[in-house]
Structure formats: structure tokens, C-alpha cells
XYZ file of N, CA and C in Angstrom:
537
model
N 13.679 -5.941 -8.740
C 13.852 -6.052 -7.448
C 15.068 -6.999 -6.714
N 14.894 -7.117 -5.518
C 15.875 -8.071 -4.749
C 15.360 -9.250 -4.652
N 15.944 -10.365 -5.015
C 15.641 -11.717 -4.822
C 15.456 -12.453 -3.395
N 14.485 -12.555 -2.853
C 14.402 -12.944 -1.207
C 13.545 -13.989 -1.018
N 13.474 -14.718 -0.302
C 12.374 -16.023 0.199
C 11.025 -15.214 0.652
N 9.873 -15.567 0.202
C 8.828 -15.001 0.265
C 8.279 -15.989 1.537
N 8.627 -15.638 2.758
C 8.997 -16.520 4.086
C 7.206 -16.333 4.734
N 6.798 -16.849 5.919
C 5.883 -16.471 6.676
C 6.225 -15.729 7.349
N 5.472 -14.362 7.259
C 5.392 -13.395 8.142
C 4.596 -12.987 9.188
N 3.822 -14.404 9.891
C 3.544 -14.392 11.132
C 4.352 -13.946 12.254
N 4.147 -13.223 13.100
C 4.904 -12.633 14.037
C 6.072 -11.748 13.610
N 6.051 -11.482 12.525
C 6.895 -9.987 12.103
C 5.587 -8.947 12.045
N 6.368 -7.992 11.946
C 5.335 -6.730 11.987
C 4.806 -6.660 10.395
N 3.765 -6.369 10.152
C 2.993 -6.615 8.812
C 1.992 -5.622 8.599
N 1.517 -5.531 7.446
C 0.520 -4.758 6.914
C -0.095 -5.203 5.460
N -1.356 -5.318 5.291
C -2.034 -5.436 4.084
C -2.567 -4.056 3.918
N -2.192 -3.401 2.572
C -2.456 -2.203 2.356
C -3.076 -2.185 0.810
N -4.599 -1.540 1.024
C -5.660 -1.831 -0.026
C -5.954 -0.174 -0.492
N -5.969 -0.385 -1.944
C -6.232 0.852 -2.636
C -7.282 0.614 -3.346
N -8.706 0.695 -2.947
C -9.584 0.308 -3.964
C -9.801 1.185 -5.305
N -10.283 0.604 -6.307
C -10.299 1.427 -7.330
C -11.662 2.528 -7.402
N -10.795 3.508 -7.939
C -12.321 4.876 -8.279
C -12.653 4.771 -9.545
N -13.870 5.202 -10.145
C -14.271 5.407 -11.143
C -14.845 4.054 -11.814
N -15.387 4.103 -12.967
C -15.631 3.018 -13.975
C -15.489 3.046 -15.314
N -14.623 4.116 -15.754
C -14.084 3.988 -16.743
C -12.844 2.760 -17.395
N -13.395 2.044 -18.067
C -12.283 1.023 -18.747
C -11.088 1.591 -19.710
N -10.136 1.715 -19.367
C -9.133 2.028 -20.097
C -7.743 1.762 -19.331
N -6.402 1.940 -20.090
C -5.454 1.288 -19.465
C -5.015 2.191 -18.295
N -5.821 3.431 -18.216
C -5.309 3.865 -16.667
C -6.555 3.708 -15.780
N -7.646 3.330 -16.269
C -8.711 2.925 -14.985
C -7.845 1.906 -13.625
N -8.226 2.657 -12.595
C -7.729 2.185 -11.398
C -8.143 0.489 -11.260
N -7.144 -0.226 -10.571
C -7.643 -1.419 -10.266
C -8.009 -1.786 -8.774
N -8.635 -2.333 -8.034
C -8.790 -2.714 -6.632
C -7.890 -3.483 -6.227
N -6.562 -2.821 -5.950
C -5.335 -3.213 -5.447
C -5.014 -3.550 -4.090
N -4.189 -4.612 -3.630
C -3.556 -4.971 -2.393
C -2.407 -5.454 -2.503
N -1.615 -5.037 -1.373
C -0.358 -5.360 -1.261
C 0.102 -5.562 0.259
N 0.661 -6.865 0.358
C 1.030 -7.161 1.718
C 2.618 -6.819 2.045
N 2.952 -6.589 3.025
C 4.260 -6.025 3.484
C 4.802 -6.627 4.796
N 5.949 -6.577 5.238
C 6.304 -7.013 6.431
C 7.608 -6.364 6.306
N 7.970 -6.258 7.919
C 9.521 -5.610 8.327
C 10.402 -6.513 9.050
N 11.362 -6.639 8.513
C 12.464 -7.398 9.396
C 13.879 -6.992 9.255
N 14.649 -6.780 10.093
C 15.818 -6.313 10.644
C 15.682 -4.774 9.803
N 14.947 -3.814 10.145
C 14.841 -2.611 9.691
C 14.426 -2.343 8.181
N 14.142 -3.430 7.696
C 13.914 -3.310 6.010
C 12.271 -3.769 5.914
N 11.782 -2.984 4.847
C 10.299 -3.015 4.360
C 10.517 -4.272 3.176
N 9.734 -4.983 3.159
C 9.849 -6.421 2.037
C 8.407 -6.549 1.643
N 8.061 -6.603 0.320
C 6.787 -7.014 -0.184
C 6.592 -8.552 -0.020
N 5.400 -8.826 0.305
C 5.070 -10.343 0.310
C 3.888 -11.095 -0.701
N 3.065 -9.938 -0.864
C 2.132 -10.729 -1.587
C 1.175 -9.295 -2.301
N 0.906 -9.339 -3.742
C -0.172 -8.656 -3.880
C -1.164 -9.092 -4.737
N -2.362 -8.411 -5.018
C -3.381 -8.711 -5.973
C -4.097 -7.628 -6.782
N -4.454 -7.727 -7.904
C -5.124 -6.479 -8.509
C -6.653 -7.203 -9.133
N -7.589 -6.389 -8.872
C -8.807 -6.815 -9.434
C -9.467 -6.067 -10.094
N -10.306 -6.441 -11.388
C -10.934 -5.212 -12.440
C -12.362 -4.951 -11.511
N -12.374 -3.943 -11.383
C -14.091 -3.489 -10.717
C -14.617 -4.578 -9.985
N -14.317 -4.898 -8.839
C -14.700 -6.202 -8.394
C -16.122 -5.100 -7.526
N -17.322 -5.908 -7.008
C -18.300 -5.449 -6.272
C -17.708 -5.245 -4.506
N -18.240 -4.678 -4.037
C -17.873 -4.406 -2.505
C -17.765 -5.801 -1.914
N -18.570 -6.476 -2.299
C -18.490 -7.802 -1.468
C -17.421 -8.678 -2.359
N -17.137 -8.610 -3.435
C -15.940 -9.477 -3.906
C -14.434 -8.933 -3.346
N -14.537 -7.686 -3.195
C -13.534 -6.779 -2.675
C -13.382 -7.263 -1.157
N -14.117 -7.155 -0.272
C -13.847 -7.718 0.851
C -13.615 -8.898 1.030
N -14.106 -9.782 0.162
C -13.865 -10.961 0.314
C -12.550 -11.644 -0.156
N -11.976 -10.949 -1.014
C -10.654 -11.173 -1.370
C -9.790 -10.409 -0.367
N -9.740 -9.576 0.146
C -8.787 -9.110 1.503
C -8.930 -10.093 2.543
N -10.176 -10.543 2.970
C -10.175 -11.726 3.993
C -9.504 -13.044 3.578
N -9.573 -13.299 2.351
C -8.497 -14.301 1.685
C -7.133 -14.054 1.955
N -6.770 -12.808 2.067
C -5.519 -12.480 1.661
C -4.951 -12.166 3.163
N -6.025 -11.918 4.520
C -5.693 -11.950 5.537
C -5.370 -13.115 6.182
N -6.265 -14.335 5.700
C -6.273 -15.618 6.242
C -4.991 -16.261 5.661
N -4.859 -16.100 4.261
C -3.559 -16.694 3.736
C -2.441 -16.446 4.408
N -1.886 -15.083 4.453
C -0.715 -14.662 4.936
C -0.611 -14.353 6.241
N -1.711 -14.207 6.982
C -1.685 -13.884 8.491
C -1.348 -12.509 8.912
N -1.585 -11.370 8.096
C -1.403 -9.886 8.066
C -2.397 -9.767 9.243
N -1.796 -8.769 10.357
C -2.784 -8.488 11.543
C -2.985 -7.069 11.249
N -2.567 -6.214 10.610
C -2.733 -4.612 10.311
C -3.354 -4.804 8.784
N -4.350 -3.698 8.801
C -4.912 -3.330 7.335
C -4.933 -1.762 7.545
N -4.479 -1.208 6.223
C -4.290 0.214 5.790
C -5.020 0.766 4.529
N -6.031 1.288 4.627
C -6.843 1.578 3.269
C -6.889 3.051 3.068
N -7.022 3.454 1.758
C -7.453 4.649 1.423
C -8.401 5.272 2.162
N -8.262 6.482 2.752
C -9.181 6.892 3.860
C -10.790 7.084 3.481
N -10.831 6.993 1.715
C -12.180 7.501 1.419
C -13.232 6.369 1.590
N -12.582 5.202 1.932
C -13.455 3.865 1.940
C -13.627 3.565 3.327
N -14.425 3.985 3.982
C -14.920 3.978 5.164
C -15.576 2.748 5.496
N -16.376 2.362 4.238
C -17.050 0.881 4.379
C -16.147 -0.119 4.670
N -15.215 0.055 4.059
C -14.372 -1.415 4.113
C -13.578 -1.173 5.383
N -13.265 -0.104 5.699
C -12.478 0.015 7.076
C -13.326 -0.573 8.060
N -14.636 0.155 8.293
C -15.512 -0.206 9.061
C -15.863 -1.799 9.316
N -15.783 -2.742 8.055
C -15.992 -3.923 7.986
C -14.764 -4.746 8.828
N -13.784 -3.982 8.660
C -12.651 -4.971 9.381
C -12.085 -4.340 10.708
N -12.830 -3.152 11.508
C -11.938 -2.727 12.393
C -12.410 -3.001 13.942
N -13.332 -4.143 13.810
C -13.744 -4.630 14.967
C -12.517 -5.633 15.235
N -12.273 -6.394 14.260
C -11.653 -7.677 14.721
C -9.792 -7.359 14.406
N -9.427 -6.247 13.770
C -8.094 -5.965 13.762
C -7.775 -4.675 13.964
N -6.591 -4.287 13.490
C -6.157 -2.959 13.480
C -6.270 -2.578 12.107
N -7.595 -2.040 11.672
C -7.675 -1.411 10.205
C -7.893 0.078 10.237
N -7.345 0.611 9.702
C -7.557 2.138 9.473
C -7.140 2.982 8.350
N -7.640 3.809 8.022
C -7.619 4.768 6.716
C -6.578 5.784 6.744
N -5.942 6.104 5.731
C -5.214 7.197 5.572
C -5.776 7.988 5.045
N -6.215 9.328 5.115
C -6.744 10.601 4.300
C -5.527 11.167 3.280
N -5.430 11.080 2.138
C -4.374 11.309 1.218
C -4.128 12.849 1.201
N -5.306 13.638 1.488
C -5.047 15.151 1.333
C -4.574 15.612 2.586
N -4.590 14.707 3.469
C -3.632 15.250 4.586
C -2.197 14.830 4.195
N -1.740 13.500 3.897
C -0.517 13.248 4.012
C 0.356 12.879 2.591
N -0.270 13.042 1.521
C 0.282 12.581 0.494
C 1.837 12.813 -0.027
N 2.086 14.303 0.373
C 3.176 14.905 -0.033
C 4.172 14.145 0.756
N 4.185 14.036 2.106
C 4.884 13.525 2.868
C 5.009 12.301 2.686
N 3.700 11.423 2.410
C 3.986 9.509 1.872
C 4.745 9.601 1.132
N 4.615 10.593 0.149
C 5.588 10.428 -1.412
C 7.118 10.598 -0.885
N 7.364 11.515 -0.232
C 8.675 11.893 0.157
C 9.434 10.829 1.023
N 8.571 10.496 1.983
C 9.039 9.172 2.946
C 9.127 8.130 2.112
N 8.302 7.472 1.124
C 8.592 6.169 0.604
C 9.767 6.453 -0.413
N 10.074 7.548 -0.855
C 11.090 7.705 -2.003
C 12.221 7.650 -1.059
N 12.405 8.494 -0.214
C 13.588 8.191 0.990
C 13.955 6.763 1.414
N 12.887 6.057 1.827
C 13.197 4.920 2.624
C 13.516 3.712 1.035
N 13.100 3.902 0.053
C 13.255 3.233 -1.306
C 14.789 3.477 -1.938
N 15.168 4.896 -1.841
C 16.405 4.924 -2.453
C 17.456 4.930 -1.071
N 17.380 4.942 0.212
C 18.049 4.191 1.230
C 18.116 2.730 1.267
N 17.639 2.283 0.569
C 17.615 0.458 0.109
C 16.778 0.020 1.256
N 16.046 0.859 1.888
C 15.236 0.013 3.035
C 13.897 -0.442 2.766
N 13.488 -0.556 1.407
C 12.369 -1.410 0.990
C 12.867 -2.294 -0.350
N 12.468 -3.273 -0.039
C 12.683 -4.292 -1.309
C 11.553 -5.120 -1.822
N 11.342 -4.868 -3.205
C 10.225 -5.326 -3.936
C 10.794 -6.677 -4.598
N 9.690 -7.922 -4.210
C 9.937 -9.106 -4.708
C 10.131 -9.087 -6.346
N 10.848 -9.528 -6.796
C 10.713 -9.342 -8.441
C 9.504 -10.116 -9.031
N 9.101 -11.020 -8.617
C 7.615 -11.466 -8.809
C 6.658 -10.531 -8.931
N 6.620 -9.418 -8.054
C 5.575 -8.613 -7.806
C 5.733 -7.542 -9.351
N 5.887 -8.218 -10.358
C 6.230 -6.994 -11.204
C 5.146 -6.185 -11.483
N 4.079 -6.202 -11.304
C 3.066 -4.984 -11.702
C 3.315 -3.771 -10.889
N 3.560 -4.208 -9.611
C 4.283 -3.044 -8.665
C 5.460 -2.245 -9.187
N 6.617 -2.962 -9.843
C 7.582 -2.626 -10.187
C 7.269 -1.618 -11.561
N 6.736 -2.246 -12.281
C 6.367 -1.646 -13.488
C 5.780 -0.207 -13.390
N 4.681 -0.268 -12.029
C 4.052 1.267 -11.719
C 5.169 2.222 -11.280
N 5.873 1.555 -10.186
C 7.142 2.652 -9.724
C 8.016 3.233 -10.799
N 8.141 2.303 -11.936
C 9.245 2.927 -12.925
C 8.605 3.990 -13.441
N 7.455 3.855 -14.103
C 6.669 4.391 -15.051
C 6.246 5.876 -14.430
N 5.771 6.005 -13.374
C 5.025 7.223 -12.675
C 5.849 8.247 -12.525
N 5.328 9.541 -13.028
C 5.781 10.713 -12.863
C 5.297 11.457 -11.819
N 5.889 12.555 -11.186
C 5.306 13.364 -10.307
C 4.401 14.509 -11.382
N 3.420 15.033 -10.599
C 2.885 16.535 -11.054
C 3.768 17.636 -10.140
N 2.752 18.719 -10.913
C 3.667 20.118 -10.418
C 3.562 20.288 -9.029
N 2.617 19.363 -8.284
C 2.261 19.266 -6.867
C 3.413 18.263 -6.049
N 4.395 17.830 -7.096
C 5.092 16.794 -6.661
C 4.582 15.360 -6.133
N 3.357 15.184 -6.763
C 2.723 13.881 -6.183
C 2.835 13.189 -7.492
N 2.428 11.633 -7.234
C 2.079 10.857 -8.656
C 1.098 11.759 -9.483
N 1.278 11.382 -10.725
C 0.582 11.910 -11.599
C -0.116 10.622 -12.231
N -1.548 10.596 -11.895
C -2.178 9.296 -12.240
C -2.934 9.551 -13.621
N -2.620 10.827 -14.194
C -3.277 10.934 -15.633
C -2.650 10.103 -16.428
N -1.187 9.668 -16.143
C -0.209 9.211 -17.505
C 0.152 7.807 -16.998
N -0.203 7.422 -15.792
C -0.009 5.981 -15.512
C -0.845 5.609 -14.435
N -1.035 4.100 -14.301
C -1.788 3.545 -13.066
C -0.843 3.404 -12.313
N -1.115 3.721 -10.858
C -0.117 3.246 -9.811
C -1.095 3.071 -8.459
N -1.962 2.082 -8.794
C -2.771 1.616 -7.575
C -1.968 0.651 -6.528
N -1.247 0.104 -7.269
C -0.024 -0.529 -6.190
C 0.885 0.369 -5.907
N 1.160 1.175 -6.378
C 2.138 2.192 -5.667
C 1.622 3.132 -4.867
N 0.436 3.170 -4.702
C -0.055 3.880 -3.508
C -0.365 3.015 -2.476
N -0.494 1.557 -2.947
C -0.271 0.437 -1.682
C 0.796 0.501 -1.210
N 2.070 0.887 -1.950
C 3.285 0.903 -1.070
C 3.569 2.209 -0.410
N 3.107 3.423 -1.015
C 3.038 4.423 -0.237
C 2.564 4.321 1.491
N 1.162 3.826 1.149
C 0.298 3.428 2.342
C 0.974 2.443 3.352
N 1.849 1.541 2.818
C 2.413 0.551 3.686
C 3.647 1.042 4.357
N 4.339 1.520 3.287
C 5.464 2.667 3.599
C 5.383 3.459 4.973
N 4.317 4.107 4.683
C 4.031 5.057 5.851
C 3.574 4.625 7.105
N 2.579 3.470 7.005
C 2.463 2.722 8.118
C 4.027 2.342 9.139
N 4.331 1.867 8.129
C 5.837 1.195 8.983
C 6.570 2.771 9.719
N 6.666 3.713 8.850
C 7.332 4.879 9.434
C 6.739 6.282 9.601
N 5.685 6.483 9.107
C 4.990 7.692 8.995
C 5.001 8.050 10.782
N 3.969 7.440 11.494
C 3.949 8.189 12.904
C 5.241 8.799 13.572
N 6.198 7.900 13.463
C 7.460 8.877 14.053
C 7.513 10.422 13.355
N 7.520 10.268 12.095
C 8.008 11.448 11.048
C 6.787 12.679 11.776
N 5.556 12.065 12.050
C 4.564 13.222 12.225
C 4.955 13.871 13.719
N 4.941 12.974 14.471
C 5.441 13.182 15.732
C 6.629 14.374 16.043
N 7.394 13.641 15.158
C 8.591 14.861 15.310
C 8.085 16.022 14.750
N 7.680 16.132 13.512
C 7.221 17.445 13.277
C 6.354 18.386 14.113
N 5.519 17.683 14.616
C 4.669 18.385 15.713
C 5.272 18.965 16.791
N 6.496 18.499 17.234
C 7.535 18.736 18.416
C 8.244 20.063 17.854
N 8.567 20.167 16.679
C 9.339 21.243 16.332
C 9.270 22.731 17.068
N 7.989 22.923 16.784
C 7.576 24.670 17.027
C 8.020 24.980 18.325
N 8.062 24.136 19.606
C 8.215 24.362 20.905
C 9.695 24.319 21.360
């Protein structure tokens, strides 16, 4: 990743992206409860913070999200859309919403790949687990990350975060095209 200063992001567009763990299987592929904080400055998206938790209770997961929000000052929260309980916990106090992967995953992957290849995304070198996941993930026959072969929790957080900053515009353009 690029070296850059891990700065105070209050006042910059930012988002904390959360991918709660699925499943109870303990092996190298079992999901972790992951969080990745991102911000945008001068048209570029930067990673600011990350965490991974091993099978936390709902209370532990929510507590860790609160800690991140307070520590870094994130003002937006995006979560895998299955997790309505977590979304509802936060959406009264901030912009917290879910992304339903079934609706958007292929677009999310394509958007993130484009932003990364256009050098519009910077991953801090200290955010190594994310770098490892990005390098090791393969696509399946549907063109989306193959999570049977490697973990991608922080990668999913990155997809959601990039989508948060870019996705709305792309969707709006698509809707206009038939007319």
C-alpha cells in the first residue's frame, strides 16, 4: 500500500464499513466480524482504521463499532444488509444503512476494481490483513469473490466503503439510460 499520514478524518467524507461474521465454523476460512474505516479527500478514498473480531456476541460487536465511531469520528455506517439489528441500533443517531449484496454485489466488485486500478483507493500499509485478502481473493464463475477459497471480510468492507462513496451516482446513471 501507499504510505500516507493516518490523519484526523473529522470534517472529511467518511464511513465505517462493517461485515459481521457469518457461521460458527472455526477454521482459516471462517468469517470474522470485520470493520474498515475509510475517508475521501481530493477525489481519493483512503483506509483509516480496521479491526477484526473472532466470533463476538452481538453486544461485543456493537460495543466495538461504538468505540470506532467515537475514536475516529466516523459519521456514516454501512453494514451488510442482512444485519438489520445492528443497522437499527445505530440508524437513529447517525446515517447507518445496509447494502443488500444480492442486489449489488457484481456492481460493487466492478466499481471497487475500477477505483483500485485507477489508483483512486489507497490502502495503508499497516492495514495488512486487508492487503492480504485483496491479493489472495479469486473470482468465482459469477465474477464475484470466491469466499470458499479465502477469507474476504475486510475485502467486503472495502467493497461496501467504495460503494458508499461511488455507488449512488452509478446507479442513478443506469436508471436514466432507457429513456
